[in-house]
Every structure is written in C-alpha cells, then in structure tokens.
PDB file of C-alpha atoms in Angstrom:
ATOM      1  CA  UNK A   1      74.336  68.517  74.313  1.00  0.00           C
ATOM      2  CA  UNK A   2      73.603  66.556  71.303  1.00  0.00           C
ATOM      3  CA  UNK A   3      70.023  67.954  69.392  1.00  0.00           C
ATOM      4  CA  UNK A   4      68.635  64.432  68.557  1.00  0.00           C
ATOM      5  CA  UNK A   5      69.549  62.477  71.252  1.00  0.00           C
ATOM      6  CA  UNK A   6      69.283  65.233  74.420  1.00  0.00           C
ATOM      7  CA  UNK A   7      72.473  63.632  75.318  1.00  0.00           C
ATOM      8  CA  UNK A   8      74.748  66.003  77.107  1.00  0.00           C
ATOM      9  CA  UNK A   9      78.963  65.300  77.589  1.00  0.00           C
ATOM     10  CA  UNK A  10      81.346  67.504  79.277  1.00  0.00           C
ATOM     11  CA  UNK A  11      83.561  69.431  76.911  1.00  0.00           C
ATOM     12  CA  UNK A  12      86.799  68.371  77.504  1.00  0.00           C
ATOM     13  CA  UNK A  13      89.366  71.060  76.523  1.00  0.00           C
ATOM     14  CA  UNK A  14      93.200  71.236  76.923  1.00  0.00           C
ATOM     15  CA  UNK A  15      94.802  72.675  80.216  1.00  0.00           C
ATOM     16  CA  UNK A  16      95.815  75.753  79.447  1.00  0.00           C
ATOM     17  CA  UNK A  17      97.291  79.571  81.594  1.00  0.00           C
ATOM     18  CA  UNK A  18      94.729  81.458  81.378  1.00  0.00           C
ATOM     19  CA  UNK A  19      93.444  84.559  83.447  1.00  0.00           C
ATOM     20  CA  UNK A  20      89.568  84.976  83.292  1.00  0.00           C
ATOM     21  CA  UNK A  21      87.993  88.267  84.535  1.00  0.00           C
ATOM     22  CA  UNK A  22      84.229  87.866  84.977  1.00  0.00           C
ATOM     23  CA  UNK A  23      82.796  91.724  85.065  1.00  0.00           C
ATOM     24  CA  UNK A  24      79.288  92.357  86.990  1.00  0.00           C
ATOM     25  CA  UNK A  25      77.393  91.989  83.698  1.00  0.00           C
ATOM     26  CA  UNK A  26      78.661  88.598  82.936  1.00  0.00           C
ATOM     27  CA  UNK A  27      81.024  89.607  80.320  1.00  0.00           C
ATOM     28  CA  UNK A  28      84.026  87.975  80.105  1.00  0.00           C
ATOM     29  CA  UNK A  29      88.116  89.326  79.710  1.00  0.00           C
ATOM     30  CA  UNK A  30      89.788  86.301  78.658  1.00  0.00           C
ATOM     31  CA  UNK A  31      93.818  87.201  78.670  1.00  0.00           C
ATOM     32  CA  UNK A  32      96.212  83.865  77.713  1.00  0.00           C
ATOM     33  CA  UNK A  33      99.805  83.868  76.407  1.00  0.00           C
ATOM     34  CA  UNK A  34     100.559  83.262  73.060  1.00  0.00           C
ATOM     35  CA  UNK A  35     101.465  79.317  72.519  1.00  0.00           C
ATOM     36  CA  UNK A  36     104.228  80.254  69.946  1.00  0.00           C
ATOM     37  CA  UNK A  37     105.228  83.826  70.189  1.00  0.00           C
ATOM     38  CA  UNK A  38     106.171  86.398  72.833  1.00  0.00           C
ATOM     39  CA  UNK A  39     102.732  88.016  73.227  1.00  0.00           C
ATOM     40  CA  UNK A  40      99.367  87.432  75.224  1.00  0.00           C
ATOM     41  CA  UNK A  41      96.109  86.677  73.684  1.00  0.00           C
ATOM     42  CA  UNK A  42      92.903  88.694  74.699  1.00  0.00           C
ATOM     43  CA  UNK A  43      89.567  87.776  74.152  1.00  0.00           C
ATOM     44  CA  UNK A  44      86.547  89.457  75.146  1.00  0.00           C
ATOM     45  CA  UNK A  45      83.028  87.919  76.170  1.00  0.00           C
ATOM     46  CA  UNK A  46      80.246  90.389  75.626  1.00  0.00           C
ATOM     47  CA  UNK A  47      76.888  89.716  77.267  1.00  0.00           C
ATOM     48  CA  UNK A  48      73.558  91.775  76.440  1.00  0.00           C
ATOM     49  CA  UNK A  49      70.599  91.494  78.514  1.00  0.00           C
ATOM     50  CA  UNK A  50      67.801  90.065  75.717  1.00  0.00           C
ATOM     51  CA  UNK A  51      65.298  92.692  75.177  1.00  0.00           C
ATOM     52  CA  UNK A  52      62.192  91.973  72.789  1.00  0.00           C
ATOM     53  CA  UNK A  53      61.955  95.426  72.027  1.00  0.00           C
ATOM     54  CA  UNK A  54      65.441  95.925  70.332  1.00  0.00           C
ATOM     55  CA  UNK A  55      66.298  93.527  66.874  1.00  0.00           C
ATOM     56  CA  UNK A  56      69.438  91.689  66.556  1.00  0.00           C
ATOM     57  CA  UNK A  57      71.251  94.024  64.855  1.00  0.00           C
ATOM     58  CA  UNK A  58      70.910  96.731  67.509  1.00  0.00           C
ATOM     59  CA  UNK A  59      72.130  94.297  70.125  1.00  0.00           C
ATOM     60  CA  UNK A  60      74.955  93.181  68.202  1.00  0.00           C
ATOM     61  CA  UNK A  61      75.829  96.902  67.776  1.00  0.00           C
ATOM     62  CA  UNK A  62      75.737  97.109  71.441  1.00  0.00           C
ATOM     63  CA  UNK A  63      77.986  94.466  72.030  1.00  0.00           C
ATOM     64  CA  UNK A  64      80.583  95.828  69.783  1.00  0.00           C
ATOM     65  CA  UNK A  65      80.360  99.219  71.145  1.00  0.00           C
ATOM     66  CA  UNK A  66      80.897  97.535  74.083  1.00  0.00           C
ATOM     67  CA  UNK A  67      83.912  95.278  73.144  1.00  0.00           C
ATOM     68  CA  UNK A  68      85.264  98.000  71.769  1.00  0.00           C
ATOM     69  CA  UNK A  69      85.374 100.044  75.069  1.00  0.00           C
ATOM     70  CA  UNK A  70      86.535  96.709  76.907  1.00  0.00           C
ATOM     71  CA  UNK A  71      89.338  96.863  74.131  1.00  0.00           C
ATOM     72  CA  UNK A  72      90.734 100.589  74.231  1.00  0.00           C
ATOM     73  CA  UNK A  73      90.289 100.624  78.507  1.00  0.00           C
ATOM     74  CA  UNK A  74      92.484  97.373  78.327  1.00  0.00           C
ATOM     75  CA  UNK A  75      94.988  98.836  76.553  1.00  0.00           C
ATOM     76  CA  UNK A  76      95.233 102.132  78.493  1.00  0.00           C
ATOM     77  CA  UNK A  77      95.500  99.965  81.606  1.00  0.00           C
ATOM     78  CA  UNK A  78      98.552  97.734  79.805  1.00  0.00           C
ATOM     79  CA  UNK A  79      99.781 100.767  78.632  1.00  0.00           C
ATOM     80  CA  UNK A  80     100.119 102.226  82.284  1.00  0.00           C
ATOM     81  CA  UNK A  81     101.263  99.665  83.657  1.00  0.00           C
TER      82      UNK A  81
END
C-alpha cells in the first residue's frame, strides 16, 4: 500500500519455479533454481513471535540463531539425499 494515499495494488512479480515450505511457526524455506547457473537458490523466512519484553536486538539474534539452524539442517538433509 501506498503511505499517503492508503492506496493498496497487488504486487505483480514474474512467474517463476519455486518450491515454498511454510514451517508451523510461519517461517518460510524458499528453494528456486539458479536463473543462470547450475545451482538452486535458498532463502529462508524467519518469523519471531513479538514480545515487549525482549529489544530488537535480542529478537534479531533469535532469528539468526534460527536461520542458521534452518541453514546447517538443510544442508544435512541435501547432503543425504
């Protein structure tokens, strides 16, 4: 949505292969194939419930401990497979 106006548009983005894995705390694993070279692409979607009690930077830390687990579990799956 646009601030000044409240107007909202769809984003339109290009079609693209793409496997989405939505986990139980709403985090996403995003896993695409490279558009140029022979690899895949994976991104990773973090989500941390919003506590008032914790600051920022301890929820950020979270979410990169978390990532990072997402990450190395990934890869030890991939590397099984």
């Amino acid at each position: 949505s646009y601030p000044h106006t409240n107007r909202e548009e769809p984003i339109v983005l290009p079609k693209s292969d793409v496997v989405i894995l939505e986990l139980e705390d709403q985090s996403k694993i995003v896993v695409r194939p490279s558009g140029t070279e022979p690899k895949m692409k994976v991104y990773l979607i973090v989500k941390e419930k919003n506590n008032p009690n914790r600051s920022i930077a301890e929820l950020l830390a979270d979410a990169d401990r978390k990532a990072a687990s997402f990450g190395e579990e990934l890869k030890a799956f991939l590397l099984r497979a």
